[in-house]
Amino acid sequence: MRRKHSRILFNSHGRLGVIDLDASVADLDVRVWYPNPDTPGMDSWSWGPVFEDRRRVILSGYEPGKAWEGNVRVHLWIYDLQEDRLLEEIVLKNRPAPFMGCTHILPGEDRLVTNPIIDGKQRIWTMDLDGSDPREITGAEDGFVYCVQISPDGRRFAYHSTMLKGRDSYCIFVSDLGGGNRVEVAGAQGHLYFGPMWSPDGKWLIYQDCRYPDDPGHDWSDLCLGSPDGPDDALHRKVTTGQRQWFATSYGNPNSRGSGSNIAQWTPDGKRVTYTRAEPGSRTAWPYQAQLPDTDHFNRDYFPEDARGGTAICLLDPFTGEESEFIPYEPLVWNFRSAWSRDGSQFAFCRAEVGSPSGIWLVDADGGNARMLTDGYEHLGADHPVWVG
């Protein structure tokens, strides 16, 4: 049964967005609003982890500059969704670096997982909400670490790392919360392993394998299934073929362009994963320009006349390989991102036609009742939907 009231958070070109859904009326009532914290000096904002009460959330506020270079100072606040106000700035003590976001709230809600960039490498640190008792979980020798995920039992981290000595690309690791008992799940020459996501029972990881020597823009990948207990050829295996998972998304027009890694998600019952499958020969309107220096962490030029194909979102059984089309393919339409409601009754995703900003769409669990919820602030695009209730 569909929940009567639910909420989705999203981002829109540096703005925070909220979608409130009310299914208690005959037709779904949708309210979209944009928090605008009254804090001088912030150039953009993003959502962070949510507390168990589902009303308090940690925000990251970015001072002006190129945030992707890791030199911009990030401020962390606790924000109240119900009252639409900042409660307090946190992590003011013992900051290890100016650029430091927050990825998770640890069980007990008195410690945070943060990701400072120190000497050019992103690390995992844990600390109290005020910044006291900081602990370094990964160091410089552990590479540039991000996409940290906590296991369902709250006892282990999974993450990918690059800039590792003797390695040519990204590898995937699992460790305990203190950084010990680290095991390598996936790593091989010529393969970019990215985005580990825990199955709901904590027994498996789904992640991506991009053959980056042939794909410098990291546009495409296959999905892999692996064990968090370490590399085992019988357990680590590729579950799709043809490099058809849309990995490095690029969409919109020059005024509404967007991007970001597109990661597979488990269904709430743990039986299937989302697979953003491209039609053979697909090409976005933003081809990667490998011959040019990357000055904006995008490095693409806009050629809408050359775009072709598109993507469907499929549901894939990673244990048998069986797949079915869930969000169907339409020519020149790019479906991506995946966000299941907490009870599994609804599914939010992003959709962008060639040359148009991305919108957030909603369907029921059977794929029916598809409707667009928003195309973002001033119609400039909406992305990264996350359910909070």
Coordinates of C-alpha atoms in Angstrom, one line a residue:
M1 CA 0.0 0.0 0.0
R2 CA 1.3 3.4 -0.9
R3 CA 2.2 5.7 2.0
K4 CA 0.0 8.8 2.3
H5 CA 2.9 11.2 2.8
S6 CA 6.4 11.0 1.5
R7 CA 9.3 13.3 0.7
I8 CA 12.1 13.3 -1.9
L9 CA 15.2 15.5 -1.7
F10 CA 17.0 16.6 -4.8
N11 CA 19.6 19.0 -6.2
S12 CA 19.1 21.7 -8.9
H13 CA 22.3 23.4 -10.1
G14 CA 23.6 24.2 -6.6
R15 CA 20.2 24.7 -5.1
L16 CA 18.4 22.4 -2.6
G17 CA 15.1 21.0 -3.6
V18 CA 12.3 19.2 -1.8
I19 CA 9.3 17.3 -3.2
D20 CA 6.4 16.6 -0.8
L21 CA 4.0 13.9 -1.9
D22 CA 0.5 13.5 -0.5
A23 CA -1.4 10.5 -1.7
S24 CA -4.3 10.9 0.8
V25 CA -6.2 12.9 -1.9
A26 CA -7.9 11.4 -5.0
D27 CA -4.9 12.5 -7.2
L28 CA -1.4 12.6 -6.0
D29 CA -0.7 16.1 -4.6
V30 CA 2.8 17.3 -5.3
R31 CA 4.5 20.3 -3.7
V32 CA 8.0 21.4 -4.8
W33 CA 10.0 23.9 -2.8
Y34 CA 13.5 25.2 -2.5
P35 CA 15.2 25.8 0.8
N36 CA 17.3 28.9 0.8
P37 CA 19.4 29.0 4.0
D38 CA 20.1 32.5 5.1
T39 CA 23.9 32.1 5.4
P40 CA 26.2 34.7 3.7
G41 CA 29.1 33.6 1.7
M42 CA 27.8 30.3 0.4
D43 CA 27.9 29.7 -3.3
S44 CA 26.0 26.4 -3.5
W45 CA 24.5 23.7 -1.3
S46 CA 24.0 19.9 -1.3
W47 CA 22.1 17.4 0.8
G48 CA 24.0 15.0 3.1
P49 CA 22.9 12.2 5.4
V50 CA 19.5 12.2 7.2
F51 CA 18.9 11.5 10.9
E52 CA 16.6 8.7 12.0
D53 CA 13.8 11.2 12.8
R54 CA 13.6 11.9 9.0
R55 CA 13.3 15.6 9.6
R56 CA 16.9 16.6 10.4
V57 CA 19.5 16.4 7.7
I58 CA 23.1 17.5 7.3
L59 CA 23.8 20.1 4.7
S60 CA 27.0 21.0 2.9
G61 CA 27.5 24.7 2.1
Y62 CA 30.3 25.5 -0.4
E63 CA 32.2 28.8 -0.5
P64 CA 32.8 30.2 -4.0
G65 CA 35.3 28.4 -6.2
K66 CA 35.7 25.1 -8.1
A67 CA 34.5 22.6 -5.6
W68 CA 35.6 19.7 -7.6
E69 CA 39.3 20.7 -7.2
G70 CA 39.0 20.1 -3.5
N71 CA 40.2 23.5 -2.4
V72 CA 36.9 25.1 -1.5
R73 CA 35.9 25.4 2.1
V74 CA 32.8 23.3 3.0
H75 CA 30.6 24.2 6.0
L76 CA 28.4 21.6 7.6
W77 CA 25.0 22.4 9.2
I78 CA 22.1 20.5 10.7
Y79 CA 18.9 21.6 9.0
D80 CA 15.3 21.0 10.1
L81 CA 13.1 20.1 7.1
Q82 CA 9.9 20.7 9.1
E83 CA 10.8 24.1 10.3
D84 CA 12.9 25.0 7.2
R85 CA 15.8 26.4 9.1
L86 CA 19.4 25.7 10.1
L87 CA 19.8 24.5 13.6
E88 CA 23.5 24.7 14.1
E89 CA 26.8 24.6 12.3
I90 CA 28.8 21.4 13.2
V91 CA 32.3 20.0 13.0
L92 CA 33.9 23.3 14.0
K93 CA 36.7 21.6 16.0
N94 CA 39.9 20.0 14.7
R95 CA 39.0 20.3 11.0
P96 CA 41.7 18.4 9.0
A97 CA 41.1 20.3 5.8
P98 CA 39.0 23.1 4.3
F99 CA 37.2 20.7 1.9
M100 CA 35.3 18.2 4.0
G101 CA 31.8 16.9 3.4
C102 CA 29.8 14.4 5.5
T103 CA 28.8 11.1 3.9
H104 CA 27.1 9.2 6.8
I105 CA 25.9 9.4 10.4
L106 CA 27.1 6.4 12.3
P107 CA 24.8 4.2 14.3
G108 CA 24.0 5.9 17.6
E109 CA 24.0 9.3 15.7
D110 CA 26.8 10.8 17.8
R111 CA 29.6 10.3 15.2
L112 CA 30.0 11.2 11.5
V113 CA 31.8 9.8 8.5
T114 CA 33.6 12.7 6.7
N115 CA 35.7 12.9 3.5
P116 CA 38.4 15.6 3.9
I117 CA 40.8 16.1 1.0
I118 CA 44.3 16.3 2.5
D119 CA 47.4 16.8 0.3
G120 CA 45.4 16.0 -2.8
K121 CA 43.8 12.8 -1.6
Q122 CA 40.4 12.3 -0.2
R123 CA 40.3 10.3 3.0
I124 CA 37.8 8.7 5.3
W125 CA 37.7 10.2 8.8
T126 CA 35.2 9.7 11.6
M127 CA 34.5 12.2 14.4
D128 CA 31.9 13.5 16.8
L129 CA 29.3 16.0 15.6
D130 CA 31.3 18.9 16.9
G131 CA 34.6 17.6 15.3
S132 CA 36.1 16.3 18.5
D133 CA 37.8 12.8 18.7
P134 CA 38.7 12.7 15.0
R135 CA 40.1 9.4 13.7
E136 CA 41.8 8.8 10.4
I137 CA 40.4 5.7 8.8
T138 CA 42.3 5.9 5.5
G139 CA 45.6 7.6 4.9
A140 CA 47.6 8.8 1.9
E141 CA 48.9 5.3 1.1
D142 CA 45.2 4.2 0.7
G143 CA 44.6 6.4 -2.3
F144 CA 41.9 8.9 -3.2
V145 CA 38.9 7.3 -1.5
Y146 CA 35.2 8.1 -2.0
C147 CA 31.7 6.6 -2.6
V148 CA 31.8 5.3 1.0
Q149 CA 28.9 2.9 1.9
I150 CA 28.1 1.4 5.3
S151 CA 27.0 -2.2 5.5
P152 CA 23.5 -2.9 6.6
D153 CA 24.7 -4.1 10.0
G154 CA 26.6 -0.9 10.5
R155 CA 30.0 -2.7 11.0
R156 CA 31.9 -2.3 7.7
F157 CA 32.7 0.3 5.0
A158 CA 32.8 -0.4 1.3
Y159 CA 34.4 2.1 -1.0
H160 CA 36.5 2.6 -4.2
S161 CA 39.9 4.1 -4.3
T162 CA 42.2 5.5 -7.0
M163 CA 45.7 7.0 -7.1
L164 CA 47.1 3.8 -5.5
K165 CA 50.7 3.0 -5.9
G166 CA 51.3 0.3 -8.5
R167 CA 47.7 0.5 -9.8
D168 CA 46.4 2.0 -13.0
S169 CA 42.8 2.8 -11.9
Y170 CA 40.1 2.3 -9.4
C171 CA 39.8 -0.6 -7.0
I172 CA 37.1 -1.6 -4.5
F173 CA 37.8 -2.4 -0.9
V174 CA 35.9 -3.3 2.3
S175 CA 37.2 -2.6 5.9
D176 CA 35.8 -2.5 9.4
L177 CA 34.8 0.9 10.7
G178 CA 38.2 1.5 12.2
G179 CA 39.9 0.8 8.8
G180 CA 41.2 -2.6 9.8
N181 CA 40.7 -6.0 8.2
R182 CA 40.8 -4.4 4.8
V183 CA 40.2 -6.7 1.8
E184 CA 40.3 -6.0 -1.9
V185 CA 37.1 -6.9 -3.6
A186 CA 37.9 -6.0 -7.2
G187 CA 41.0 -4.6 -9.0
A188 CA 42.6 -5.4 -12.3
Q189 CA 44.7 -3.7 -15.0
G190 CA 42.6 -1.9 -17.6
H191 CA 39.5 -2.0 -15.4
L192 CA 37.9 0.9 -13.5
Y193 CA 35.9 -0.7 -10.7
F194 CA 33.5 1.9 -9.2
G195 CA 30.5 2.5 -6.9
P196 CA 30.1 -0.5 -4.6
M197 CA 26.5 -0.8 -3.2
W198 CA 25.6 -3.3 -0.4
S199 CA 22.8 -5.8 -0.9
P200 CA 20.1 -5.4 1.9
D201 CA 21.3 -8.6 3.6
G202 CA 25.0 -7.4 3.5
K203 CA 26.2 -10.5 1.7
W204 CA 27.0 -8.9 -1.7
L205 CA 28.2 -5.8 -3.5
I206 CA 27.1 -4.6 -6.9
Y207 CA 29.5 -2.3 -8.7
Q208 CA 30.7 -1.1 -12.1
D209 CA 33.5 -2.2 -14.4
C210 CA 34.5 0.4 -17.0
R211 CA 37.1 -0.5 -19.6
Y212 CA 38.6 2.9 -19.4
P213 CA 41.5 2.5 -21.9
D214 CA 38.8 2.4 -24.7
D215 CA 36.5 4.8 -23.0
P216 CA 38.4 7.8 -21.6
G217 CA 35.2 9.7 -20.7
H218 CA 34.0 6.7 -18.6
D219 CA 30.6 6.8 -20.4
W220 CA 29.9 3.1 -20.2
S221 CA 30.4 0.1 -18.0
D222 CA 29.2 -3.4 -17.1
L223 CA 27.8 -4.4 -13.7
C224 CA 29.6 -6.8 -11.5
L225 CA 28.7 -8.8 -8.4
G226 CA 31.2 -9.5 -5.7
S227 CA 31.7 -10.7 -2.2
P228 CA 32.6 -8.2 0.5
D229 CA 34.8 -10.9 2.1
G230 CA 37.4 -10.6 -0.6
P231 CA 38.4 -11.5 -4.2
D232 CA 37.2 -14.8 -5.3
D233 CA 36.8 -15.7 -9.0
A234 CA 33.8 -17.8 -8.2
L235 CA 32.1 -14.8 -6.4
H236 CA 33.4 -11.8 -8.3
R237 CA 31.8 -11.9 -11.7
K238 CA 30.5 -9.7 -14.4
V239 CA 26.7 -9.9 -14.7
T240 CA 26.2 -7.8 -17.9
T241 CA 28.1 -7.6 -21.2
G242 CA 28.7 -5.1 -23.9
Q243 CA 29.6 -2.1 -21.7
R244 CA 25.9 -0.9 -21.9
Q245 CA 25.4 0.6 -18.4
W246 CA 25.3 4.4 -18.7
F247 CA 28.0 5.4 -16.2
A248 CA 29.2 9.0 -16.6
T249 CA 26.0 10.8 -17.3
S250 CA 26.0 14.0 -19.4
Y251 CA 22.7 15.7 -20.4
G252 CA 20.9 19.0 -20.9
N253 CA 21.8 21.9 -23.1
P254 CA 24.6 24.5 -22.5
N255 CA 22.4 26.4 -20.0
S256 CA 21.2 23.4 -18.1
R257 CA 23.9 20.8 -18.5
G258 CA 24.4 18.2 -15.8
S259 CA 26.5 15.2 -15.1
G260 CA 27.5 12.7 -12.4
S261 CA 28.2 9.0 -12.0
N262 CA 25.2 6.8 -12.3
I263 CA 25.3 3.9 -9.9
A264 CA 23.2 0.7 -9.8
Q265 CA 20.8 0.3 -6.8
W266 CA 19.4 -2.8 -5.2
T267 CA 15.6 -3.3 -5.0
P268 CA 14.4 -3.2 -1.3
D269 CA 13.9 -6.9 -1.3
G270 CA 17.5 -7.5 -2.5
K271 CA 16.5 -9.7 -5.4
R272 CA 17.3 -7.4 -8.3
V273 CA 19.4 -4.3 -9.2
T274 CA 18.7 -1.4 -11.5
Y275 CA 20.6 -1.5 -14.8
T276 CA 20.6 1.7 -16.9
R277 CA 20.9 -0.1 -20.3
A278 CA 21.8 1.9 -23.4
E279 CA 20.6 0.9 -26.8
P280 CA 23.6 -0.3 -29.0
G281 CA 25.4 2.5 -30.6
S282 CA 24.0 5.2 -28.3
R283 CA 25.7 8.5 -28.0
T284 CA 24.8 11.5 -25.9
A285 CA 24.8 15.1 -27.1
W286 CA 27.9 15.7 -25.0
P287 CA 30.8 13.6 -26.3
Y288 CA 34.0 13.6 -24.2
Q289 CA 36.9 15.6 -25.7
A290 CA 39.9 13.5 -24.8
Q291 CA 42.2 15.7 -26.9
L292 CA 41.5 18.8 -24.7
P293 CA 42.8 19.5 -21.1
D294 CA 40.1 19.0 -18.5
T295 CA 39.5 22.4 -16.9
D296 CA 36.0 21.9 -15.5
H297 CA 35.6 18.3 -14.5
F298 CA 33.3 17.8 -17.5
N299 CA 35.4 18.3 -20.7
R300 CA 32.6 17.8 -23.2
D301 CA 31.3 19.7 -26.2
Y302 CA 27.7 20.0 -27.2
F303 CA 26.7 18.2 -30.5
P304 CA 23.0 17.5 -30.2
E305 CA 22.7 16.7 -33.9
D306 CA 25.0 13.7 -33.4
A307 CA 23.1 12.3 -30.4
R308 CA 21.5 8.9 -31.0
G309 CA 19.9 6.1 -29.0
G310 CA 19.1 6.4 -25.3
T311 CA 18.6 4.3 -22.2
A312 CA 16.1 2.1 -20.5
I313 CA 16.2 1.3 -16.8
C314 CA 16.0 -2.4 -16.4
L315 CA 15.6 -4.7 -13.4
L316 CA 18.4 -7.3 -13.4
D317 CA 18.7 -10.4 -11.3
P318 CA 22.5 -10.4 -10.7
F319 CA 22.4 -14.0 -9.6
T320 CA 20.8 -15.4 -12.7
G321 CA 21.4 -12.7 -15.3
E322 CA 17.6 -12.4 -16.0
E323 CA 16.6 -8.8 -16.9
S324 CA 13.4 -7.0 -17.7
E325 CA 12.8 -3.5 -19.0
F326 CA 11.2 -1.4 -16.2
I327 CA 11.4 2.2 -17.5
P328 CA 11.2 1.6 -21.3
Y329 CA 13.5 2.8 -23.9
E330 CA 12.4 5.7 -26.1
P331 CA 14.6 7.2 -28.9
L332 CA 16.7 10.2 -27.8
V333 CA 15.4 9.9 -24.2
W334 CA 18.0 9.2 -21.4
N335 CA 16.6 7.6 -18.2
F336 CA 19.0 7.4 -15.3
R337 CA 19.5 7.5 -11.5
S338 CA 17.4 5.2 -9.4
A339 CA 15.8 5.7 -6.1
W340 CA 13.3 3.3 -4.4
S341 CA 10.9 4.5 -1.7
R342 CA 11.7 3.0 1.7
D343 CA 8.7 0.6 1.4
G344 CA 9.4 -0.2 -2.3
S345 CA 6.0 1.0 -3.5
Q346 CA 7.4 3.8 -5.7
F347 CA 10.5 4.5 -7.8
A348 CA 12.0 7.9 -8.6
F349 CA 14.4 8.5 -11.4
C350 CA 15.7 11.2 -13.8
R351 CA 14.8 11.6 -17.4
A352 CA 16.3 14.0 -20.0
E353 CA 15.5 14.3 -23.6
V354 CA 18.3 15.5 -25.9
G355 CA 18.8 19.2 -25.4
S356 CA 16.4 19.4 -22.5
P357 CA 17.0 19.7 -18.7
S358 CA 16.6 16.7 -16.6
G359 CA 13.4 16.1 -14.7
I360 CA 12.6 13.9 -11.7
W361 CA 9.9 11.3 -12.5
L362 CA 7.9 8.9 -10.4
V363 CA 6.4 5.5 -11.1
D364 CA 4.7 2.9 -9.0
A365 CA 6.5 -0.4 -8.3
D366 CA 4.9 -2.0 -11.3
G367 CA 6.1 0.8 -13.6
G368 CA 2.7 2.4 -13.9
N369 CA 1.4 5.9 -13.3
A370 CA 4.6 7.6 -14.7
R371 CA 4.6 11.3 -14.1
M372 CA 7.2 14.1 -14.0
L373 CA 7.4 15.8 -10.5
T374 CA 9.8 18.6 -11.4
D375 CA 12.4 19.9 -13.8
G376 CA 14.2 21.9 -11.2
Y377 CA 14.7 25.5 -10.1
E378 CA 13.7 27.9 -12.9
H379 CA 13.4 24.8 -15.1
L380 CA 17.2 24.3 -15.2
G381 CA 17.1 20.6 -14.3
A382 CA 16.7 18.4 -11.2
D383 CA 18.9 15.5 -10.3
H384 CA 20.0 13.1 -7.5
P385 CA 16.6 12.2 -5.9
V386 CA 16.8 10.7 -2.4
W387 CA 13.8 9.5 -0.4
V388 CA 13.6 10.6 3.2
G389 CA 10.1 9.5 4.2

